[in-house]
CSV table of C-alpha atoms in Angstrom, one decimal:
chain,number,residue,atom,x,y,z
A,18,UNK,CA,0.0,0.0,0.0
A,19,UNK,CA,3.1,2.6,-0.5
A,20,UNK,CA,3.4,5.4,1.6
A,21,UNK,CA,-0.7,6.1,0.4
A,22,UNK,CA,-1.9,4.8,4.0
A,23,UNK,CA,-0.3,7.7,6.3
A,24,UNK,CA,-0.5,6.8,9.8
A,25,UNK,CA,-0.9,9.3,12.7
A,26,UNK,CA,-0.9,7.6,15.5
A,27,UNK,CA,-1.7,3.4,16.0
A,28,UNK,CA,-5.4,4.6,15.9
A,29,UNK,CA,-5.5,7.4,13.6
A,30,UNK,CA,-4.3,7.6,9.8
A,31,UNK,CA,-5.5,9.5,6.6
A,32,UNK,CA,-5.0,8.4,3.0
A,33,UNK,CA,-3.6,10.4,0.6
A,34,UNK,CA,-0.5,10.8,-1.8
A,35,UNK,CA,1.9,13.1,-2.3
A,36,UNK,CA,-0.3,15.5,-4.1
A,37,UNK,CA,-3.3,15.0,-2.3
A,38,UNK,CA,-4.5,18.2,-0.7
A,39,UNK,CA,-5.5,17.9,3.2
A,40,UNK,CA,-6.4,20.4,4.9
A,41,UNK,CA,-4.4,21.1,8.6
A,42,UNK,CA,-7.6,21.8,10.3
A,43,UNK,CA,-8.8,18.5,9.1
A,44,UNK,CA,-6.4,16.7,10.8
A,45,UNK,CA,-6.2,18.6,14.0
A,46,UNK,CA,-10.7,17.2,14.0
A,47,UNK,CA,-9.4,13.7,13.5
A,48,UNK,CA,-7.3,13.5,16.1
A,49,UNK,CA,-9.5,15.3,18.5
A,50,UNK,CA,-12.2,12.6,17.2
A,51,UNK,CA,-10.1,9.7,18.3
A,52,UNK,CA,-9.9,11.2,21.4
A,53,UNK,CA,-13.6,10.3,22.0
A,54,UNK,CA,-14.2,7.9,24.5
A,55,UNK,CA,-14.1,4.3,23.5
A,56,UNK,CA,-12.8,5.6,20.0
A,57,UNK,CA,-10.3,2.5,18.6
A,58,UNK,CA,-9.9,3.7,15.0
A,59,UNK,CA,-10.3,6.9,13.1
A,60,UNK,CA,-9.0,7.0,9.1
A,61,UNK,CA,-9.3,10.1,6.7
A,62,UNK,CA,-10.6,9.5,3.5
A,63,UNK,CA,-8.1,11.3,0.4
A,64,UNK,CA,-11.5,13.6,0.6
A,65,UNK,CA,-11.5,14.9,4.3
A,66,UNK,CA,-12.0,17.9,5.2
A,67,UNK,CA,-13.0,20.1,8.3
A,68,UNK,CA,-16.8,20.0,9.4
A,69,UNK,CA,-18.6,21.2,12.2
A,70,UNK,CA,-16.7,19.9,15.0
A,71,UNK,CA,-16.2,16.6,13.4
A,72,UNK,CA,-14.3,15.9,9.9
A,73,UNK,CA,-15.6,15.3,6.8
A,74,UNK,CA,-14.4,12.6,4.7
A,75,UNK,CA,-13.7,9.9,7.7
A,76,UNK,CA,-15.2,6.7,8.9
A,77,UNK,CA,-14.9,5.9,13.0
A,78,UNK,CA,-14.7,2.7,14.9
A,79,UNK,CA,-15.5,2.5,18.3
A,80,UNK,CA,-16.1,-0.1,21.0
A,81,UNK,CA,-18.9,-0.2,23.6
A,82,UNK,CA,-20.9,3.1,22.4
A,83,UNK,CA,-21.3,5.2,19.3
A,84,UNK,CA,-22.1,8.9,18.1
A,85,UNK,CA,-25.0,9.7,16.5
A,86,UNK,CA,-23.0,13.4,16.8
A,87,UNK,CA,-20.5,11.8,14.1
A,88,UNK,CA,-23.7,10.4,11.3
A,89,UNK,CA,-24.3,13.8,11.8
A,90,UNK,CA,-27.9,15.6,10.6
A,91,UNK,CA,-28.1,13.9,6.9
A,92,UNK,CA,-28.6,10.6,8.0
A,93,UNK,CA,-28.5,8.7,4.9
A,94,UNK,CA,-27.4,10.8,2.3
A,95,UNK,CA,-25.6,8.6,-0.3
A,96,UNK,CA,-25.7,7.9,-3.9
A,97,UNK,CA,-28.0,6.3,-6.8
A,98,UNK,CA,-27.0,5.6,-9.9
A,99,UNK,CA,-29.5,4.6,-12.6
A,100,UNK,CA,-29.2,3.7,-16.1
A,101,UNK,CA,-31.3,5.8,-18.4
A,102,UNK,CA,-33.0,5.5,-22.0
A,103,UNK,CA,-31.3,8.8,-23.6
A,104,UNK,CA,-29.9,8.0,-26.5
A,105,UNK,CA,-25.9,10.2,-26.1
A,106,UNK,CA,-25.3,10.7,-29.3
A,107,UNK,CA,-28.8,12.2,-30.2
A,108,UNK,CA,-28.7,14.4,-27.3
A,109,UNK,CA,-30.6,17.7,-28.3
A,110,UNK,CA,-29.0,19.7,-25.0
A,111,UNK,CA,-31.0,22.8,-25.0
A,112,UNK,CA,-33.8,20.7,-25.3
A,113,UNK,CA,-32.7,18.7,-22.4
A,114,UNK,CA,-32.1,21.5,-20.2
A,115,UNK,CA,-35.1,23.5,-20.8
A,116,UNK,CA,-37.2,20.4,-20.0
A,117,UNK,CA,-34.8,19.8,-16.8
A,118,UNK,CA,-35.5,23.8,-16.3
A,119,UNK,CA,-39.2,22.7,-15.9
A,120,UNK,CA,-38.7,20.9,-12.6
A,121,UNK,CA,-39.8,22.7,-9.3
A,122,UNK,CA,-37.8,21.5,-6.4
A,123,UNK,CA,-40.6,20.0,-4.5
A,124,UNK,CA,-42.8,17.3,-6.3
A,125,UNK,CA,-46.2,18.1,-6.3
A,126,UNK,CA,-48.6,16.5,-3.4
A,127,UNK,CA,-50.8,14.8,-6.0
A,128,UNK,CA,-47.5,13.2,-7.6
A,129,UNK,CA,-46.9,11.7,-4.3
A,130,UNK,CA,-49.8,10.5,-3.5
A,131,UNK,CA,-49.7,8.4,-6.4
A,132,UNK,CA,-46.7,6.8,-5.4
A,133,UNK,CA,-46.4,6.5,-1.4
A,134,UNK,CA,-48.2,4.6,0.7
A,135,UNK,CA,-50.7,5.8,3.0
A,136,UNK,CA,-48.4,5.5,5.9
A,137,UNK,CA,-45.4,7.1,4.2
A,138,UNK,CA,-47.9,10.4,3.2
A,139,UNK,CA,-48.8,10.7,7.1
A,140,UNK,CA,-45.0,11.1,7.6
A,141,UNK,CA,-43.9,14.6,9.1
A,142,UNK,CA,-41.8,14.9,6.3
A,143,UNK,CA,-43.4,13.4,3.4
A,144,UNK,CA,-43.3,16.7,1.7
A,145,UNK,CA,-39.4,16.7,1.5
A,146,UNK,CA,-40.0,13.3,-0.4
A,147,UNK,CA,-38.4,14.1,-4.0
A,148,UNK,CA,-36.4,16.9,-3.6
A,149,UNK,CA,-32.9,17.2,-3.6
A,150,UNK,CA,-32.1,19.8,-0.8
A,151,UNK,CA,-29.4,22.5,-0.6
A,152,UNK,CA,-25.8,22.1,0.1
A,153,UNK,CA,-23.7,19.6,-2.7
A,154,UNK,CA,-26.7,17.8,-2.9
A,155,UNK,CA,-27.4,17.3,-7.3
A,156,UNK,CA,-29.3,15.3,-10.2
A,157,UNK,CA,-26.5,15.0,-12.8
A,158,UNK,CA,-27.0,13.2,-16.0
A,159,UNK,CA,-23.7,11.7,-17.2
A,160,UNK,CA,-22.1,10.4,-20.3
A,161,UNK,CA,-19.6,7.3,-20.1
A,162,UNK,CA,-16.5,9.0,-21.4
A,163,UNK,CA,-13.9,5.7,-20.5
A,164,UNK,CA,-14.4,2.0,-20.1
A,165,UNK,CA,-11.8,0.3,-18.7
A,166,UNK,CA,-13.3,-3.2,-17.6
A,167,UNK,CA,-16.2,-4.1,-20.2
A,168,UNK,CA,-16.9,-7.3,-18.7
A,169,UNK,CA,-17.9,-5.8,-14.7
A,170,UNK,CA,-19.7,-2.7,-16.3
A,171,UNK,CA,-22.1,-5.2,-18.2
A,172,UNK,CA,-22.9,-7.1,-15.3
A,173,UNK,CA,-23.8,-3.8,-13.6
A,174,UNK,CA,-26.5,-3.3,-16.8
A,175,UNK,CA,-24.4,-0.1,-18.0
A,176,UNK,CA,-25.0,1.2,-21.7
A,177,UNK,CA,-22.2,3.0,-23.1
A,178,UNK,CA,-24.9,4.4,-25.5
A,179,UNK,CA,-27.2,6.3,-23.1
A,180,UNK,CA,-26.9,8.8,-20.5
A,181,UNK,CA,-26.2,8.0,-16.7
A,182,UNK,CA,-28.3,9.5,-13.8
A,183,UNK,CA,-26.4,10.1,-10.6
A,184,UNK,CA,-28.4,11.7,-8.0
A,185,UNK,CA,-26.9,12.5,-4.4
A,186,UNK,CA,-29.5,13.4,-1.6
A,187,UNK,CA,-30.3,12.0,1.8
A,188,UNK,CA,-32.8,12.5,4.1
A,189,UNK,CA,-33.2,16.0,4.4
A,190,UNK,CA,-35.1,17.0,7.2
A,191,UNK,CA,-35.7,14.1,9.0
A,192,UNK,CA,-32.2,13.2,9.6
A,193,UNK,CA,-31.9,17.1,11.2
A,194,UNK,CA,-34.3,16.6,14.0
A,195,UNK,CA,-33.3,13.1,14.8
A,196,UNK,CA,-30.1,14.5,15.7
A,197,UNK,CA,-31.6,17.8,17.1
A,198,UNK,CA,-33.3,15.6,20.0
A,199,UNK,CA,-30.2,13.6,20.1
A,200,UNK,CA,-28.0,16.4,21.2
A,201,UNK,CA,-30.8,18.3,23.4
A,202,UNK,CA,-31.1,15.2,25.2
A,203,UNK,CA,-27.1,14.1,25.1
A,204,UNK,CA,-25.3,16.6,24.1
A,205,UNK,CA,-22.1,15.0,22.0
A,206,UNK,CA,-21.2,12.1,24.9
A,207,UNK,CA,-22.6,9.1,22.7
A,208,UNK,CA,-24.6,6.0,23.4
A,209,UNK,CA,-23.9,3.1,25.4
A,210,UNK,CA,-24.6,0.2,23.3
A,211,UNK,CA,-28.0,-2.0,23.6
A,212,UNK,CA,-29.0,0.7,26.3
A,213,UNK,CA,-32.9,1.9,25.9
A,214,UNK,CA,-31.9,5.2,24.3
A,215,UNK,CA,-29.4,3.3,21.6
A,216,UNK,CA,-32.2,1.4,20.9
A,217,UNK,CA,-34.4,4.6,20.2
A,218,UNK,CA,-31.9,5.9,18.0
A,219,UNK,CA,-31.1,3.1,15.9
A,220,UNK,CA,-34.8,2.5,15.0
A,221,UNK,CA,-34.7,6.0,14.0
A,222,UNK,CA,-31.5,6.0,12.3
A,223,UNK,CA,-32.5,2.9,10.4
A,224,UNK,CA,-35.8,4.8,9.4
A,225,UNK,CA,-34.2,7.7,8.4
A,226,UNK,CA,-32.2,5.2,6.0
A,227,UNK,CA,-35.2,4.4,4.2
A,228,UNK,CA,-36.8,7.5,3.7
A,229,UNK,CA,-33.2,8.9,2.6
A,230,UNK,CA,-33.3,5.9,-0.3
A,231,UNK,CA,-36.8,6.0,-0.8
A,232,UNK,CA,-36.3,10.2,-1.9
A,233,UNK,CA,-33.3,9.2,-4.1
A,234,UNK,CA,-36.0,6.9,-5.9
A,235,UNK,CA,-38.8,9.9,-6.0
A,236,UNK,CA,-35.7,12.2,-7.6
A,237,UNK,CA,-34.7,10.2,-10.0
A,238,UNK,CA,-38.6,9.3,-11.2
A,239,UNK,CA,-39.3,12.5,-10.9
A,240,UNK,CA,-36.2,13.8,-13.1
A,241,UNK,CA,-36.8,10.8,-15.8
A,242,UNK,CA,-40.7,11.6,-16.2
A,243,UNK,CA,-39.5,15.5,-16.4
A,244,UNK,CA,-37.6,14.4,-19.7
A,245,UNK,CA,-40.1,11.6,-20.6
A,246,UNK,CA,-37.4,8.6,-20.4
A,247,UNK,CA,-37.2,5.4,-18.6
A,248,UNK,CA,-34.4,4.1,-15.8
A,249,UNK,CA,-33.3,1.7,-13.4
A,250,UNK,CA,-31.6,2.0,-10.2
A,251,UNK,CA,-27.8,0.1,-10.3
A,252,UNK,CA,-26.5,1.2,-7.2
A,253,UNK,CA,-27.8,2.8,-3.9
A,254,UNK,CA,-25.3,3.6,-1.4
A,255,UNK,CA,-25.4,5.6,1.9
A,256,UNK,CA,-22.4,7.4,3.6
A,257,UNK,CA,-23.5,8.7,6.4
A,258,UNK,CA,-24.4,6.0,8.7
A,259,UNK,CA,-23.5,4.2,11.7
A,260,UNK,CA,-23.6,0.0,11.8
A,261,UNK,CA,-22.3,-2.8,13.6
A,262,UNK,CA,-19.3,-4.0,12.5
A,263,UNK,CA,-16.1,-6.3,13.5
A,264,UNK,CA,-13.0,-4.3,12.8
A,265,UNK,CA,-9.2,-6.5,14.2
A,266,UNK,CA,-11.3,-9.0,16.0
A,267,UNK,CA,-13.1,-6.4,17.9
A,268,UNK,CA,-16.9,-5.8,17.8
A,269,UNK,CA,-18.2,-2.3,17.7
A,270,UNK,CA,-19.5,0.2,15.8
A,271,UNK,CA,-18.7,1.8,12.4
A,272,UNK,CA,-19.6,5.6,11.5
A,273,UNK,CA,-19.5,7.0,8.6
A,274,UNK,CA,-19.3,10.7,8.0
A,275,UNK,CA,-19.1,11.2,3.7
A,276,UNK,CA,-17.7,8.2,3.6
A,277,UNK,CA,-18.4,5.3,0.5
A,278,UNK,CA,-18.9,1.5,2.1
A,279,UNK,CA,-16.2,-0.5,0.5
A,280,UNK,CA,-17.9,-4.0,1.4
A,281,UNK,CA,-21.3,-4.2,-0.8
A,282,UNK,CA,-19.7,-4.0,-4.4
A,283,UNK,CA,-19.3,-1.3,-6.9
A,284,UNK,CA,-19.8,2.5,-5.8
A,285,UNK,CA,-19.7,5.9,-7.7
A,286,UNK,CA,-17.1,8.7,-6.8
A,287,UNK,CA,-18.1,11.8,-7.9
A,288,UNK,CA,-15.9,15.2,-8.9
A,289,UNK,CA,-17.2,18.9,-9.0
A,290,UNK,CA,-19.7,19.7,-11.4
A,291,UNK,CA,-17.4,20.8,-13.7
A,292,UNK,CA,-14.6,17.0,-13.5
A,293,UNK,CA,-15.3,13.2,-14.1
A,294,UNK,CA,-17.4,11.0,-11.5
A,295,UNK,CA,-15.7,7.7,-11.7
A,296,UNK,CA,-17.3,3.8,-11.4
A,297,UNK,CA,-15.3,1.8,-8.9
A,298,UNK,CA,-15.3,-1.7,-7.3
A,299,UNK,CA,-13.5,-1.4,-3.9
A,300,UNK,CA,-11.1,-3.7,-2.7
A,301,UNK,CA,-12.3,-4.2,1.1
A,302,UNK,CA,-9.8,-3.4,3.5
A,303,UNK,CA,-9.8,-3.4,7.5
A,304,UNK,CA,-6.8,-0.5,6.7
A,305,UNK,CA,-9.5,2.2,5.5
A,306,UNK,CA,-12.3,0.6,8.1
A,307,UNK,CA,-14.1,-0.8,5.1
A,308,UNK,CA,-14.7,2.8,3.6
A,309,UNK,CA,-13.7,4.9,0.6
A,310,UNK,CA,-13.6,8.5,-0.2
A,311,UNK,CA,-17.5,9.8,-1.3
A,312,UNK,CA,-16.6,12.5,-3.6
A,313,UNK,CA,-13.3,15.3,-4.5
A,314,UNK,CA,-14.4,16.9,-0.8
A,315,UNK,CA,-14.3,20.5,-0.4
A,316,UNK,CA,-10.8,22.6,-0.8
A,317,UNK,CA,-12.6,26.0,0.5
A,318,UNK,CA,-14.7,27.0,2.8
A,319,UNK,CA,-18.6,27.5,1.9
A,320,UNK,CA,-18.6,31.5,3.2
A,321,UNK,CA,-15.3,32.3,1.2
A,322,UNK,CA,-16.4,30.9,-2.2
A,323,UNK,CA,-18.7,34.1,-3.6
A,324,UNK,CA,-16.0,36.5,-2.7
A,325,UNK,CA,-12.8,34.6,-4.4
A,326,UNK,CA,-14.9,33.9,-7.7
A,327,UNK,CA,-17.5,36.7,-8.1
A,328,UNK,CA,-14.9,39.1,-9.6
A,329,UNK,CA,-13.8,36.0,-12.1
A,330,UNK,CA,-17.4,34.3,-12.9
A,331,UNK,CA,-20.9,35.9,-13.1
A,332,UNK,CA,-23.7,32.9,-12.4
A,333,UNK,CA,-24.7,32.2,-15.9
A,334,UNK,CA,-21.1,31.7,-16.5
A,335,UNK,CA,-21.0,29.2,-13.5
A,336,UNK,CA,-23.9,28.0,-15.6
A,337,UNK,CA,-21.5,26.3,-17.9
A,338,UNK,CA,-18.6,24.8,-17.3
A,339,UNK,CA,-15.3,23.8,-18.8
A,340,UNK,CA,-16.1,20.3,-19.8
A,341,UNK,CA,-19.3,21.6,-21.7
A,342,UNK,CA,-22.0,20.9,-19.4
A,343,UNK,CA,-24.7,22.8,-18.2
A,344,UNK,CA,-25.7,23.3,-14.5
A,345,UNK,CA,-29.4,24.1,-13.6
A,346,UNK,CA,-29.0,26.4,-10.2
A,347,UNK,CA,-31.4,29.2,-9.1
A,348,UNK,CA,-29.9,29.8,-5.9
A,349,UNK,CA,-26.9,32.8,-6.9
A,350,UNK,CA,-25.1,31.9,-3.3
A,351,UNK,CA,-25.5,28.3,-3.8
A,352,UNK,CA,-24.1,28.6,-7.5
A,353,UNK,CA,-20.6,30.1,-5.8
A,354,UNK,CA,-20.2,27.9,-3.1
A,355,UNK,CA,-20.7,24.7,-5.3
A,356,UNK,CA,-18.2,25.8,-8.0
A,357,UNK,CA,-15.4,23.2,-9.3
A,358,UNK,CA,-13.0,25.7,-8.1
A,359,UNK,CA,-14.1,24.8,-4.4
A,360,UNK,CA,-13.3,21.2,-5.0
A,361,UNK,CA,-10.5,19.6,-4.7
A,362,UNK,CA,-9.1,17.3,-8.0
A,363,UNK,CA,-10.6,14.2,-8.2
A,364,UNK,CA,-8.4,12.5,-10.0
A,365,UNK,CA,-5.7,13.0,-6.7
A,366,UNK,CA,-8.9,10.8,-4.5
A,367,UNK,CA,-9.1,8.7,-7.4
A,368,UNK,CA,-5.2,8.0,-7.7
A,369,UNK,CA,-4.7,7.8,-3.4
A,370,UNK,CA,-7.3,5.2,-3.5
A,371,UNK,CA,-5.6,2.9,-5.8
A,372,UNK,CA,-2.4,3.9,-4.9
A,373,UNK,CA,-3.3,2.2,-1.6
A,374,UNK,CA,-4.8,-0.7,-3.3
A,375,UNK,CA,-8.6,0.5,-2.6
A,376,UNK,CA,-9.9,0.6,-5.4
A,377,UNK,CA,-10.4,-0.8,-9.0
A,378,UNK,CA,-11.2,1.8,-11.9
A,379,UNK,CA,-14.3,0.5,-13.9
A,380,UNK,CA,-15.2,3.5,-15.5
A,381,UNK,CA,-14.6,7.3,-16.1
A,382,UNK,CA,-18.0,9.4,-16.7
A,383,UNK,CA,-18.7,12.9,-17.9
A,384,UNK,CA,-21.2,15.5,-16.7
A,385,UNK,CA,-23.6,16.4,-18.9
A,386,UNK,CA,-26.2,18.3,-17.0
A,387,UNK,CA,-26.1,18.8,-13.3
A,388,UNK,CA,-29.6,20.0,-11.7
A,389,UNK,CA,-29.7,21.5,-8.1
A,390,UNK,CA,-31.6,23.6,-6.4
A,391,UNK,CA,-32.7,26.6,-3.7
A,392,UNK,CA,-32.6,24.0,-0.9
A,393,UNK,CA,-35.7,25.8,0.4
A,394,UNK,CA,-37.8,23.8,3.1
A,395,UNK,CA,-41.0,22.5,1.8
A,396,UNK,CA,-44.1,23.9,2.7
């Protein structure tokens, strides 16, 4: 594994290479995280960088009792990749993005009644259902640009004719106030395992899983039916979670905050807006506690981004980008702070994962059109 596994302490290591970019403050929230009680294991991911307290980027092992405080509020955000009937070389984009245009950023109450289940539409938050939400959350349609191992991308069912669908979203506001009552109730200090309130939590966590799938499903559907084509789902991941799991003989408990499971087959890594997603089959590893980098991770800070760029870019430049895709955005701030100038390079996560014998390169894909929104909050 080279000098791409960089070790810290015994407990704590990060994984980069040489021209990986890691922030110092990242660090300095690693090792302050492995300083949790029962905390064995702590690795950075080649895309960590500094969160609220906690890092970005990372996956946790710990012994005893967990952290909902490390999940964090997006409980089950994660990835979905579906296959979809656009034909890439007939692509009319104009077309495509003025039908894309067309799509509010809340599905419409009658559209989800048609497709949720009485109990789901009593849900608190059955509103959210369908929508992407703020942040680096995105619909991108995607063109395979490289192949490199036919044989494994037509087992997954990919077309190198027609467009992919990646959509990234979670569970938007559920996940926020399961961990709001968390920490009024706990502050930070964690859960002693197989107690009553773990118990609570887990249910909810686990529920919160579902409903963070189930709205990746309602995107997607509702994106495909915007541009009247069909799809199916290859690959749903989460990467923020927390599981059971058996790490050097010892049983505990896995977090994962923006963090790619490397133990349920092939995943999708994505770059800016504006760079390559690639198609990977991990190589499980107790060295990276079973987890991969979930994207490029951010290189500057959200509150900085509109003052560095807004001299250089207007928004309907941001509108386009380098690699000739479009980007649907109404939000000006948003359009800043989710630039692929904040990002880091992908291809450094990309090459310090199989530098360290992580990964397996499937396949290199292209963005076509990326669709986000205001984020607002459902009525």
């Amino acid at each position: 594994m080279g000098n791409f596994i960089r070790p810290l302490s015994d407990r704590v290591s990060y994984i980069a290479s040489d021209d990986t970019w890691i922030e110092g403050s990242a660090i300095q929230q690693l090792n302050t995280t492995a300083a949790l009680p029962d905390m064995t294991y702590v690795v950075g991911m080649p895309d960590l960088h500094p969160g609220r307290g906690y890092p970005i980027g990372a996956a946790f092992f710990s012994v005893n009792r967990f952290y909902p405080a490390l999940v964090g509020n997006d409980i089950g955000c994660g990835m979905s990749l579906w296959q979809t009937g656009i034909d890439a070389k007939r692509l009319q984009l104009d077309k495509l993005e003025k039908k894309v245009q067309g799509m509010g950023d809340f599905a419409k109450p009658e559209w989800l009644a048609e497709r949720l289940d009485p109990d789901m539409l009593q849900h608190e938050f059955a509103g959210s259902l369908g929508s992407i939400g703020g942040g680096n959350h995105f619909a991108e349609l995607q063109q395979l640009d490289q192949i490199y191992h036919h044989d494994i991308t037509d087992q997954l069912g990919l077309d190198k004719h027609n467009l992919l669908l990646l959509v990234h979203s979670g569970s938007r506001g559920l996940g926020q106030a399961i961990l709001r009552r968390h920490v009024d109730q706990f502050n930070h200090g964690g859960l002693t395992e197989n107690s009553a309130d773990a118990d609570v939590y887990m249910t909810e966590h686990n529920q919160a899983l579902h409903f963070a799938e189930l709205n990746r499903q309602l995107i997607a559907q509702r994106l495909l039916d915007q541009i009247k084509t069909d799809g199916q789902c290859l690959i749903d991941i989460n990467h923020n979670l927390v599981e059971p799991c058996q790490i050097s003989g010892l049983k505990g408990w896995l977090h994962r905050k923006g963090a790619t499971p490397s133990n349920r087959g092939a995943v999708i890594i994505p770059g800016s807006r504006g760079d390559y997603s690639y198609l990977v089959m991990p190589i499980a590893s107790e060295h990276s506690l079973y987890s991969l980098a979930h994207g490029a991770g951010r290189k500057w800070m959200r509150s900085e981004c509109k003052s560095r760029l807004s001299s250089r870019f207007t928004p309907l430049q941001l509108k386009r980008t380098t690699m000739g895709g479009r980007v649907i955005c109404q939000d000006r701030q948003l359009i800043y702070e989710e630039a692929p100038e904040a990002y880091k390079s992908i291809s450094s996560v990309i090459d310090s994962l199989v530098g360290a014998k992580l990964i397996v390169v499937l396949a290199r894909l292209k963005p076509v059109l990326t669709y986000k929104t205001s984020g607002g909050k459902s009525e």
